[in-house]
Amino acid sequence: MRKATVRKTTWHLLLALGGCVVALAGPGEGSAAAAHRTAGADGRAGGGCVQVYFDLGETLVHTAEDKSVRYLPHAAEHLRALRARHITVGLITNVPPSWGATDAERAAELKKVIDKDWADSRPFAWSDFGDRIFTPRTEAERKPAPTLWQRAKKAAGPCRVVYQAETADEVRVGTSVGYVSYQVNRGHWPAFMPVPLIAALAHLPGRGRDAG
């Protein structure tokens, strides 16, 4: 398929799915299959790329009444599918600013807190996120303030950015800052944004124009 046709197909697909706040009706099989036919294996096309950021609690993991923590249904599989396509992922999550002076220090404390009560048979995929765990430096930076999204987007450089979370408010903020945002775990919708569609975002024209 020629590049111009690829761009046109993926652009029309996203328009059909509701623009920036992507909403996929039904199981998403038809839309995902169409996107798969236009997307490269690693979500890249002509030097473009896409990165996916997540909220953590009640998006990727669930804390039960007994305080144990596990993956939410389909979360581990979604991360594995992104990993298979070499699509970079990160976290945008609120933690107490007092947990450290840097993102790395606060992320280290977050890992301790999660791992202490982790009860899933599969370990949480911390290595997938690398140094892309963005946390508030001050109380004023806590979500829903847009600062964390802005910092993550700047770090992503020219890549398109996707944000997935469980609350409509966070989805709206992510969209307002320039993310393709998706609300997870909405019953009859796909639990997460289909990976072939995420990969197809790299084909859209205008990548990197608003990076920073």
Coordinates of C-alpha atoms in Angstrom, one line a residue:
M1 CA 0.0 0.0 0.0
R2 CA 1.4 3.4 -0.9
K3 CA 2.3 5.9 1.9
A4 CA -0.4 8.4 0.7
T5 CA -3.0 5.7 0.8
V6 CA -1.8 4.6 4.2
R7 CA -2.1 8.1 5.6
K8 CA -5.5 8.6 4.1
T9 CA -6.8 5.3 5.4
T10 CA -5.6 5.8 9.0
W11 CA -6.7 9.5 9.1
H12 CA -10.2 8.5 8.0
L13 CA -10.2 5.7 10.5
L14 CA -9.5 8.0 13.4
L15 CA -12.1 10.5 12.2
A16 CA -14.6 7.7 12.1
L17 CA -13.6 6.8 15.7
G18 CA -14.4 10.2 17.0
G19 CA -11.2 12.3 16.5
C20 CA -8.9 12.8 19.4
V21 CA -10.9 11.1 22.1
V22 CA -11.0 7.7 20.5
A23 CA -14.2 5.6 21.1
L24 CA -14.5 2.1 19.7
A25 CA -17.9 0.5 19.6
G26 CA -18.3 -3.2 20.0
P27 CA -15.3 -5.6 20.2
G28 CA -13.2 -3.4 17.9
E29 CA -12.3 -6.3 15.7
G30 CA -13.1 -4.6 12.4
S31 CA -11.4 -1.3 13.2
A32 CA -8.4 -3.0 14.7
A33 CA -8.0 -5.2 11.7
A34 CA -8.2 -2.2 9.3
A35 CA -5.5 -0.4 11.4
H36 CA -3.3 -3.5 11.4
R37 CA -3.2 -3.5 7.6
T38 CA -1.8 0.0 7.6
A39 CA 0.5 -0.1 10.5
G40 CA 4.2 -1.1 10.7
A41 CA 5.1 -3.8 13.2
D42 CA 6.6 -1.3 15.6
G43 CA 4.3 1.6 15.1
R44 CA 6.8 3.5 12.9
A45 CA 6.4 4.9 9.4
G46 CA 8.8 7.3 7.6
G47 CA 10.6 8.1 10.8
G48 CA 7.4 8.7 12.9
C49 CA 6.7 7.1 16.2
V50 CA 4.1 6.8 18.9
Q51 CA 4.4 6.6 22.7
V52 CA 1.7 5.4 25.1
Y53 CA 1.3 6.8 28.6
F54 CA -1.0 5.3 31.3
D55 CA -2.5 6.3 34.6
L56 CA -1.6 3.5 37.1
G57 CA -4.3 2.9 39.7
E58 CA -7.6 1.4 38.4
T59 CA -6.1 1.7 34.8
L60 CA -3.4 -0.9 34.9
V61 CA -3.7 -2.2 38.5
H62 CA -6.5 -2.7 41.0
T63 CA -6.2 -2.5 44.8
A64 CA -8.6 -4.9 46.4
E65 CA -10.4 -4.4 49.8
D66 CA -7.7 -6.5 51.5
K67 CA -5.1 -4.0 50.1
S68 CA -3.6 -6.5 47.7
V69 CA -2.7 -5.2 44.2
R70 CA -3.1 -7.0 40.9
Y71 CA -3.3 -6.3 37.2
L72 CA -6.7 -5.3 36.0
P73 CA -8.2 -7.6 33.4
H74 CA -6.4 -7.3 30.0
A75 CA -3.8 -4.9 31.3
A76 CA -0.8 -7.3 31.3
E77 CA -1.9 -8.6 27.8
H78 CA -2.1 -5.0 26.5
L79 CA 1.4 -4.2 27.8
R80 CA 2.7 -7.4 26.3
A81 CA 1.2 -6.5 22.9
L82 CA 2.8 -3.0 23.0
R83 CA 6.1 -4.5 23.9
A84 CA 5.9 -6.9 21.0
R85 CA 5.6 -3.9 18.6
H86 CA 8.4 -2.1 20.4
I87 CA 6.1 0.8 21.3
T88 CA 7.4 2.9 24.1
V89 CA 5.3 3.2 27.2
G90 CA 5.3 5.4 30.3
L91 CA 3.3 6.3 33.4
I92 CA 1.7 9.6 34.4
T93 CA 0.6 9.1 38.0
N94 CA 0.0 11.0 41.2
V95 CA 2.2 10.2 44.2
P96 CA 3.1 12.3 47.2
P97 CA 5.8 14.9 46.2
S98 CA 7.4 14.1 49.5
W99 CA 8.4 10.7 48.2
G100 CA 11.5 12.1 46.6
A101 CA 13.3 15.1 45.0
T102 CA 13.2 13.6 41.5
D103 CA 10.9 11.5 39.3
A104 CA 13.4 8.7 39.7
E105 CA 13.3 8.8 43.5
R106 CA 9.5 9.1 43.6
A107 CA 9.2 6.2 41.1
A108 CA 11.5 4.1 43.2
E109 CA 9.2 4.6 46.2
L110 CA 6.1 3.9 44.1
K111 CA 7.7 0.6 43.1
K112 CA 8.2 -0.3 46.7
V113 CA 4.6 0.5 47.6
I114 CA 3.1 -1.5 44.7
D115 CA 5.5 -4.5 45.1
K116 CA 4.9 -4.7 48.8
D117 CA 1.2 -5.6 48.3
W118 CA 1.5 -7.2 44.8
A119 CA -0.5 -10.4 44.7
D120 CA -0.7 -11.2 40.9
S121 CA 1.1 -14.3 39.6
R122 CA 2.7 -12.1 37.0
P123 CA 5.2 -9.5 38.2
F124 CA 4.4 -5.9 37.3
A125 CA 6.2 -4.9 34.1
W126 CA 8.3 -2.0 35.6
S127 CA 11.1 -2.5 33.1
D128 CA 8.7 -1.5 30.3
F129 CA 8.4 2.0 31.6
G130 CA 12.1 2.8 32.2
D131 CA 12.6 6.4 33.2
R132 CA 9.3 7.4 31.8
I133 CA 7.4 7.6 35.1
F134 CA 6.2 11.2 35.6
T135 CA 5.1 12.2 39.1
P136 CA 4.3 15.5 40.7
R137 CA 7.1 17.6 42.1
T138 CA 4.7 19.7 44.1
E139 CA 1.1 19.5 45.2
A140 CA 0.2 22.0 42.4
E141 CA 1.4 19.6 39.8
R142 CA -0.9 16.8 40.9
K143 CA -3.4 15.6 38.3
P144 CA -5.7 16.9 36.9
A145 CA -3.3 19.9 36.6
P146 CA -1.9 19.5 33.1
T147 CA 1.8 19.7 34.1
L148 CA 2.6 16.0 34.1
W149 CA 1.1 15.5 30.7
Q150 CA 3.1 18.4 29.4
R151 CA 6.3 17.1 30.8
A152 CA 5.7 13.6 29.4
K153 CA 4.8 15.1 26.0
K154 CA 8.0 17.2 25.9
A155 CA 10.1 14.1 26.8
A156 CA 8.4 12.2 23.9
G157 CA 9.9 14.7 21.4
P158 CA 8.4 14.3 17.9
C159 CA 6.5 11.1 18.7
R160 CA 2.7 11.2 18.8
V161 CA 1.4 10.5 22.3
V162 CA -1.5 8.4 23.6
Y163 CA -2.9 8.6 27.1
Q164 CA -5.1 5.9 28.7
A165 CA -6.9 6.3 32.0
E166 CA -10.1 5.2 33.7
T167 CA -11.6 8.6 34.3
A168 CA -13.2 10.9 31.8
D169 CA -11.7 14.0 33.5
E170 CA -8.1 12.8 32.9
V171 CA -9.0 11.8 29.3
R172 CA -10.2 15.3 28.7
V173 CA -7.1 16.9 30.1
G174 CA -4.8 14.6 28.1
T175 CA -6.7 15.5 24.9
S176 CA -6.5 19.2 25.7
V177 CA -2.7 18.9 25.9
G178 CA -2.4 17.1 22.6
Y179 CA -2.7 13.4 23.4
V180 CA -4.9 10.9 21.6
S181 CA -6.8 9.8 24.8
Y182 CA -8.8 6.8 25.6
Q183 CA -10.9 5.9 28.6
V184 CA -10.3 2.3 29.6
N185 CA -12.5 -0.4 31.0
R186 CA -15.9 0.9 29.8
G187 CA -17.9 -2.3 29.6
H188 CA -18.9 -2.8 26.0
W189 CA -15.9 -0.8 24.7
P190 CA -12.5 -2.5 24.2
A191 CA -10.7 -2.6 27.6
F192 CA -7.8 -0.7 26.1
M193 CA -7.1 1.2 22.9
P194 CA -6.4 -1.5 20.3
V195 CA -2.7 -1.9 19.7
P196 CA -2.9 -1.9 15.9
L197 CA -4.7 1.4 16.0
I198 CA -2.0 2.8 18.3
A199 CA 0.6 1.7 15.9
A200 CA -1.3 3.3 13.0
L201 CA -1.0 6.7 14.6
A202 CA 2.6 6.9 13.5
H203 CA 1.3 7.1 9.9
L204 CA -0.7 10.3 10.3
P205 CA 0.6 13.5 8.7
G206 CA 1.9 16.3 10.9
R207 CA 3.9 14.3 13.4
G208 CA 6.1 16.4 15.6
R209 CA 4.7 19.8 14.6
D210 CA 3.5 20.6 18.1
A211 CA 6.2 18.6 20.0
G212 CA 7.6 20.2 23.1

